[in-house]
Amino acid sequence: MGIYALTGGATGIGAELKRQLRQANHEVISVDIREGDIVADLATAEGRQRAVQGIRDRAPQGLDGYIPCAGLPPVAKPLSLIPRVNYFAAVETVAGLRELLALKRGTALIVASNSAPMVGNDDPYVQACLAGDETGACTNIEGRDGHSAYAGSKRALVLWMRRNVVAYAAAGVRLNAVAPGITRTPLSEQVMADAELGEAMKQFAGMVPWGGTAEPAQIASVMRFMLSPEAGFVCGSVFFVDGGSDAMLRSDSF
Ligand code: NAD
């Protein structure tokens, strides 16, 4: 059986993926700010280092997969926490675990969002993320809105993944991203309850072609497939699991 590491394993999609992987007899190393095998605040450089070192210590023979699933919603405050956790923690930990993944020809699965295409590639916040400029990205987003902070962090994540596919494949690591739509978790509950963003999110949920919102199991089961040997030739893909909402909004793009 395989050995996987993930962040954000305490609740929501990460907790459900951890449960499914363990149920399939895989070993799972869980990192989270609240509880888990490794407790670390991924908003900080020290927390990211603790996470990477802790995973290395627990899986010296290599990893079959790594899923940087921890994420903060558009209502997180201060807004600079969003790029810190959603983007910088994800890419730094994937990079820090690259050799460990390569030992087993493993895979890293980025957790994006169907909101990622809603911010442009040329947005200065997205560009600051891609340039590795954490201070610049945080400064840029502080004066803006939660939706741009969240969707922009996911846009940057997808672009980072696509730009790194060739180099990671050459090193023996398969990169992909999953892009969930609205999923019933503590994260989406926080947004639904927000005075500013809640109404817009409920309206959006009402427009989803396949209807409503996803359960975490519906996202985690697709992720589990993408991590598995059955998906061994899936590389560089962005898999929307969103009830058709991205196709509805961008019918002529793929
Ligand atoms: P969630 O709030 O249930 O889980 C997020 C997890 O991240 C929590 O366990 C939390 O403790 C952890 N976390 C937050 N900040 C952290 C930090 N600084 N350090 C370490 N851990 C931290 O949310 P979820 O909905 O399960 O989200 C999981 C991923 O899915 C996120 O990346 C999110 O952006 C993405 N996503 C969610 C939805 C949705 O509608 N729920 C849609 C698209 C994408």
Tab-separated table of C-alpha atoms and ligand atoms in Angstrom:
chain	number	residue	atom	x	y	z
A	1	MET	CA	0.000	0.000	0.000
A	2	GLY	CA	1.095	3.585	-0.553
A	3	ILE	CA	2.177	6.401	1.697
A	4	TYR	CA	0.669	9.856	1.235
A	5	ALA	CA	1.019	13.204	2.986
A	6	LEU	CA	-1.523	15.987	2.992
A	7	THR	CA	-2.151	19.346	4.612
A	8	GLY	CA	-5.544	20.548	5.792
A	9	GLY	CA	-6.373	17.071	7.060
A	10	ALA	CA	-8.358	18.234	10.105
A	11	THR	CA	-11.629	19.121	8.357
A	12	GLY	CA	-13.500	19.260	5.070
A	13	ILE	CA	-12.094	17.845	1.848
A	14	GLY	CA	-8.696	17.020	3.382
A	15	ALA	CA	-10.261	15.092	6.273
A	16	GLU	CA	-12.443	13.127	3.862
A	17	LEU	CA	-9.517	12.329	1.533
A	18	LYS	CA	-7.482	11.179	4.550
A	19	ARG	CA	-10.366	8.937	5.595
A	20	GLN	CA	-10.764	7.435	2.109
A	21	LEU	CA	-7.037	6.810	1.677
A	22	ARG	CA	-6.757	5.169	5.103
A	23	GLN	CA	-9.829	3.075	4.379
A	24	ALA	CA	-8.014	1.819	1.268
A	25	ASN	CA	-5.137	0.777	3.575
A	26	HIS	CA	-2.762	3.583	2.637
A	27	GLU	CA	-0.649	5.317	5.225
A	28	VAL	CA	-1.458	9.040	5.493
A	29	ILE	CA	0.635	11.725	7.211
A	30	SER	CA	-1.674	14.593	8.107
A	31	VAL	CA	-0.517	18.190	8.640
A	32	ASP	CA	-2.789	20.891	10.007
A	33	ILE	CA	-2.774	23.951	12.242
A	34	ARG	CA	-5.344	22.327	14.553
A	35	GLU	CA	-4.474	18.658	14.925
A	36	GLY	CA	-2.718	15.844	13.106
A	37	ASP	CA	0.552	13.949	12.870
A	38	ILE	CA	2.286	17.280	12.367
A	39	VAL	CA	0.816	20.473	13.806
A	40	ALA	CA	2.125	23.463	11.868
A	41	ASP	CA	0.990	26.939	10.880
A	42	LEU	CA	1.559	26.963	7.142
A	43	ALA	CA	1.178	30.732	6.965
A	44	THR	CA	4.707	30.952	8.365
A	45	ALA	CA	8.109	29.933	7.003
A	46	GLU	CA	8.786	27.991	10.225
A	47	GLY	CA	5.504	26.084	9.912
A	48	ARG	CA	6.241	25.138	6.302
A	49	GLN	CA	9.703	23.920	7.295
A	50	ARG	CA	8.250	21.929	10.191
A	51	ALA	CA	5.738	20.326	7.820
A	52	VAL	CA	8.355	19.357	5.211
A	53	GLN	CA	10.842	18.088	7.799
A	54	GLY	CA	8.140	16.185	9.675
A	55	ILE	CA	7.008	14.467	6.468
A	56	ARG	CA	10.628	13.632	5.536
A	57	ASP	CA	11.174	12.104	8.981
A	58	ARG	CA	8.031	9.956	8.683
A	59	ALA	CA	8.551	8.829	5.069
A	60	PRO	CA	12.305	8.470	4.512
A	61	GLN	CA	11.730	5.891	1.745
A	62	GLY	CA	9.670	8.339	-0.322
A	63	LEU	CA	6.085	9.416	-0.883
A	64	ASP	CA	3.509	8.114	-3.348
A	65	GLY	CA	1.601	11.354	-3.174
A	66	TYR	CA	1.364	14.785	-1.583
A	67	ILE	CA	-1.744	16.970	-1.438
A	68	PRO	CA	-1.382	20.556	-0.193
A	69	CYS	CA	-5.067	20.826	0.672
A	70	ALA	CA	-5.012	23.426	3.486
A	71	GLY	CA	-6.746	26.595	2.376
A	72	LEU	CA	-8.439	29.698	3.705
A	73	PRO	CA	-11.701	31.178	2.385
A	74	PRO	CA	-12.234	34.611	0.819
A	75	VAL	CA	-13.529	35.850	4.189
A	76	ALA	CA	-10.223	35.175	6.025
A	77	LYS	CA	-8.685	38.168	7.754
A	78	PRO	CA	-6.191	39.661	7.218
A	79	LEU	CA	-6.473	39.015	3.483
A	80	SER	CA	-2.704	38.430	3.283
A	81	LEU	CA	-3.223	35.085	5.052
A	82	ILE	CA	-4.920	33.828	1.869
A	83	PRO	CA	-1.854	34.006	-0.423
A	84	ARG	CA	0.352	32.823	2.449
A	85	VAL	CA	-1.624	29.611	3.034
A	86	ASN	CA	-3.315	28.965	-0.315
A	87	TYR	CA	-0.394	29.729	-2.605
A	88	PHE	CA	2.997	30.101	-0.907
A	89	ALA	CA	2.591	27.228	1.576
A	90	ALA	CA	1.389	24.934	-1.209
A	91	VAL	CA	4.188	25.610	-3.688
A	92	GLU	CA	6.949	25.726	-1.055
A	93	THR	CA	5.954	22.405	0.453
A	94	VAL	CA	5.563	20.730	-2.951
A	95	ALA	CA	9.051	21.972	-3.859
A	96	GLY	CA	10.394	20.828	-0.491
A	97	LEU	CA	8.995	17.330	-1.025
A	98	ARG	CA	9.963	16.954	-4.689
A	99	GLU	CA	12.895	14.598	-4.053
A	100	LEU	CA	10.838	12.519	-1.633
A	101	LEU	CA	8.093	12.156	-4.271
A	102	ALA	CA	10.634	11.348	-6.994
A	103	LEU	CA	11.922	8.385	-4.957
A	104	LYS	CA	8.616	6.610	-5.651
A	105	ARG	CA	7.671	8.287	-8.957
A	106	GLY	CA	4.960	9.916	-6.918
A	107	THR	CA	2.482	12.663	-7.588
A	108	ALA	CA	1.544	16.051	-6.160
A	109	LEU	CA	-2.091	17.081	-6.452
A	110	ILE	CA	-2.749	20.814	-6.176
A	111	VAL	CA	-6.127	21.872	-4.782
A	112	ALA	CA	-7.321	24.774	-6.925
A	113	SER	CA	-10.931	25.955	-7.323
A	114	ASN	CA	-13.433	26.610	-10.069
A	115	SER	CA	-12.966	30.281	-9.137
A	116	ALA	CA	-9.371	30.224	-10.451
A	117	PRO	CA	-10.305	31.330	-14.004
A	118	MET	CA	-12.154	34.358	-12.593
A	119	VAL	CA	-8.905	36.348	-12.146
A	120	GLY	CA	-6.619	37.176	-15.086
A	121	ASN	CA	-3.084	35.875	-15.566
A	122	ASP	CA	-1.844	39.462	-15.802
A	123	ASP	CA	-3.254	40.506	-12.421
A	124	PRO	CA	-0.322	42.006	-10.442
A	125	TYR	CA	-1.239	39.891	-7.403
A	126	VAL	CA	-1.101	36.692	-9.478
A	127	GLN	CA	2.177	37.835	-10.999
A	128	ALA	CA	3.675	38.582	-7.565
A	129	CYS	CA	2.747	35.069	-6.437
A	130	LEU	CA	4.348	33.521	-9.507
A	131	ALA	CA	7.474	35.630	-9.011
A	132	GLY	CA	7.786	34.144	-5.506
A	133	ASP	CA	7.311	37.629	-4.029
A	134	GLU	CA	5.329	36.822	-0.881
A	135	THR	CA	5.668	40.313	0.603
A	136	GLY	CA	4.585	41.924	-2.679
A	137	ALA	CA	1.581	39.615	-3.086
A	138	CYS	CA	0.471	40.241	0.518
A	139	THR	CA	0.863	44.013	0.187
A	140	ASN	CA	-1.013	44.053	-3.125
A	141	ILE	CA	-3.978	42.087	-1.824
A	142	GLU	CA	-4.424	43.889	1.490
A	143	GLY	CA	-6.134	46.826	-0.232
A	144	ARG	CA	-8.430	44.617	-2.333
A	145	ASP	CA	-11.327	42.186	-1.845
A	146	GLY	CA	-11.601	38.616	-0.570
A	147	HIS	CA	-12.808	37.163	-3.857
A	148	SER	CA	-9.723	38.446	-5.732
A	149	ALA	CA	-7.476	37.227	-2.897
A	150	TYR	CA	-8.954	33.722	-3.015
A	151	ALA	CA	-9.518	33.257	-6.761
A	152	GLY	CA	-6.158	34.895	-7.558
A	153	SER	CA	-4.328	32.533	-5.194
A	154	LYS	CA	-5.925	29.573	-6.978
A	155	ARG	CA	-5.213	31.046	-10.418
A	156	ALA	CA	-1.551	31.400	-9.468
A	157	LEU	CA	-1.493	27.823	-8.140
A	158	VAL	CA	-2.800	26.412	-11.417
A	159	LEU	CA	-0.305	28.464	-13.442
A	160	TRP	CA	2.535	27.363	-11.144
A	161	MET	CA	1.501	23.750	-11.636
A	162	ARG	CA	1.297	24.043	-15.433
A	163	ARG	CA	4.643	25.842	-15.651
A	164	ASN	CA	6.350	23.169	-13.552
A	165	VAL	CA	4.900	20.054	-15.194
A	166	VAL	CA	7.855	19.440	-17.520
A	167	ALA	CA	10.570	19.907	-14.904
A	168	TYR	CA	8.741	17.799	-12.340
A	169	ALA	CA	8.004	15.052	-14.862
A	170	ALA	CA	11.695	14.964	-15.771
A	171	ALA	CA	12.444	14.542	-12.061
A	172	GLY	CA	9.890	11.718	-11.791
A	173	VAL	CA	6.948	13.577	-10.246
A	174	ARG	CA	3.487	13.870	-11.778
A	175	LEU	CA	1.725	17.240	-11.134
A	176	ASN	CA	-2.019	17.831	-11.473
A	177	ALA	CA	-4.731	20.037	-9.996
A	178	VAL	CA	-8.287	19.452	-8.919
A	179	ALA	CA	-10.672	22.417	-9.167
A	180	PRO	CA	-13.673	21.847	-6.890
A	181	GLY	CA	-16.864	23.846	-7.039
A	182	ILE	CA	-18.771	24.815	-3.888
A	183	THR	CA	-18.409	21.939	-1.436
A	184	ARG	CA	-20.092	21.571	1.956
A	185	THR	CA	-17.249	22.163	4.407
A	186	PRO	CA	-16.458	24.587	7.234
A	187	LEU	CA	-14.790	26.799	4.596
A	188	SER	CA	-17.900	27.221	2.444
A	189	GLU	CA	-20.095	27.535	5.558
A	190	GLN	CA	-18.023	30.546	6.604
A	191	VAL	CA	-18.522	32.170	3.205
A	192	MET	CA	-22.259	31.394	3.147
A	193	ALA	CA	-22.609	33.057	6.563
A	194	ASP	CA	-20.721	36.195	5.497
A	195	ALA	CA	-22.724	39.411	5.199
A	196	GLU	CA	-20.850	40.523	2.075
A	197	LEU	CA	-20.135	37.318	0.121
A	198	GLY	CA	-22.807	34.939	1.437
A	199	GLU	CA	-25.645	36.037	-0.814
A	200	ALA	CA	-23.515	35.922	-3.998
A	201	MET	CA	-22.323	32.424	-3.116
A	202	LYS	CA	-25.866	31.179	-2.515
A	203	GLN	CA	-26.956	32.629	-5.863
A	204	PHE	CA	-24.001	30.949	-7.572
A	205	ALA	CA	-24.870	27.615	-5.940
A	206	GLY	CA	-28.390	28.030	-7.342
A	207	MET	CA	-27.011	28.320	-10.904
A	208	VAL	CA	-24.828	25.169	-10.899
A	209	PRO	CA	-25.970	23.134	-13.946
A	210	TRP	CA	-25.877	19.775	-12.181
A	211	GLY	CA	-27.508	21.366	-9.152
A	212	GLY	CA	-26.423	22.608	-5.733
A	213	THR	CA	-23.216	21.901	-3.888
A	214	ALA	CA	-20.839	18.963	-3.591
A	215	GLU	CA	-20.224	16.739	-0.598
A	216	PRO	CA	-16.533	16.388	0.372
A	217	ALA	CA	-16.677	12.693	-0.615
A	218	GLN	CA	-17.513	13.669	-4.221
A	219	ILE	CA	-14.317	15.718	-4.438
A	220	ALA	CA	-12.121	13.329	-2.455
A	221	SER	CA	-13.050	10.302	-4.565
A	222	VAL	CA	-11.884	12.092	-7.738
A	223	MET	CA	-8.696	13.156	-5.965
A	224	ARG	CA	-8.092	9.592	-4.833
A	225	PHE	CA	-8.381	8.459	-8.461
A	226	MET	CA	-5.980	11.185	-9.640
A	227	LEU	CA	-3.463	10.019	-7.050
A	228	SER	CA	-3.780	6.362	-7.980
A	229	PRO	CA	-1.767	4.253	-10.453
A	230	GLU	CA	-4.934	4.093	-12.614
A	231	ALA	CA	-4.324	7.795	-13.349
A	232	GLY	CA	-0.641	7.164	-14.064
A	233	PHE	CA	-0.682	9.054	-17.400
A	234	VAL	CA	-2.677	12.038	-16.079
A	235	CYS	CA	-0.084	14.803	-15.908
A	236	GLY	CA	-0.596	18.585	-16.001
A	237	SER	CA	-4.389	18.321	-15.904
A	238	VAL	CA	-6.833	20.633	-14.174
A	239	PHE	CA	-9.806	18.491	-13.273
A	240	PHE	CA	-12.966	20.552	-12.606
A	241	VAL	CA	-15.310	18.830	-10.167
A	242	ASP	CA	-17.913	21.565	-10.053
A	243	GLY	CA	-21.252	20.343	-11.358
A	244	GLY	CA	-20.644	22.027	-14.726
A	245	SER	CA	-20.271	25.605	-13.504
A	246	ASP	CA	-16.935	26.275	-15.224
A	247	ALA	CA	-18.369	24.953	-18.500
A	248	MET	CA	-21.401	27.204	-17.974
A	249	LEU	CA	-19.225	30.310	-17.432
A	250	ARG	CA	-16.541	29.580	-20.057
A	251	SER	CA	-18.234	27.407	-22.636
A	252	ASP	CA	-15.653	28.083	-25.355
A	253	SER	CA	-12.541	27.635	-23.206
A	254	PHE	CA	-10.814	24.481	-22.159
B	1	NAD	P1	-11.812	23.459	5.511
B	1	NAD	O1	-11.835	24.791	6.186
B	1	NAD	O2	-12.752	22.410	5.965
B	1	NAD	O3	-10.352	22.829	5.601
B	1	NAD	C1	-9.201	23.610	5.502
B	1	NAD	C2	-8.149	23.034	6.418
B	1	NAD	O4	-6.975	23.828	6.317
B	1	NAD	C3	-8.591	23.047	7.898
B	1	NAD	O5	-8.381	21.777	8.476
B	1	NAD	C4	-7.701	24.103	8.515
B	1	NAD	O6	-7.403	23.878	9.892
B	1	NAD	C5	-6.467	24.019	7.632
B	1	NAD	N1	-5.685	25.259	7.696
B	1	NAD	C6	-6.132	26.521	7.545
B	1	NAD	N2	-5.140	27.389	7.756
B	1	NAD	C7	-4.039	26.669	8.021
B	1	NAD	C8	-2.699	27.012	8.340
B	1	NAD	N3	-2.311	28.291	8.441
B	1	NAD	N4	-1.821	26.024	8.554
B	1	NAD	C9	-2.206	24.709	8.498
B	1	NAD	N5	-3.474	24.324	8.227
B	1	NAD	C10	-4.375	25.302	7.975
B	1	NAD	O7	-11.959	23.757	3.969
B	1	NAD	P2	-12.178	22.820	2.687
B	1	NAD	O8	-13.359	23.360	2.001
B	1	NAD	O9	-12.095	21.405	2.996
B	1	NAD	O10	-10.917	23.278	1.820
B	1	NAD	C11	-9.898	22.385	1.406
B	1	NAD	C12	-9.297	22.944	0.122
B	1	NAD	O11	-10.285	22.915	-0.900
B	1	NAD	C13	-8.839	24.403	0.241
B	1	NAD	O12	-7.612	24.557	-0.448
B	1	NAD	C14	-9.943	25.159	-0.456
B	1	NAD	O13	-9.492	26.378	-0.991
B	1	NAD	C15	-10.333	24.176	-1.537
B	1	NAD	N6	-11.671	24.389	-2.102
B	1	NAD	C16	-12.771	24.331	-1.308
B	1	NAD	C17	-14.022	24.574	-1.873
B	1	NAD	C18	-15.281	24.551	-1.049
B	1	NAD	O14	-16.333	25.007	-1.537
B	1	NAD	N7	-15.266	24.035	0.178
B	1	NAD	C19	-14.124	24.866	-3.240
B	1	NAD	C20	-12.974	24.916	-4.012
B	1	NAD	C21	-11.749	24.670	-3.433
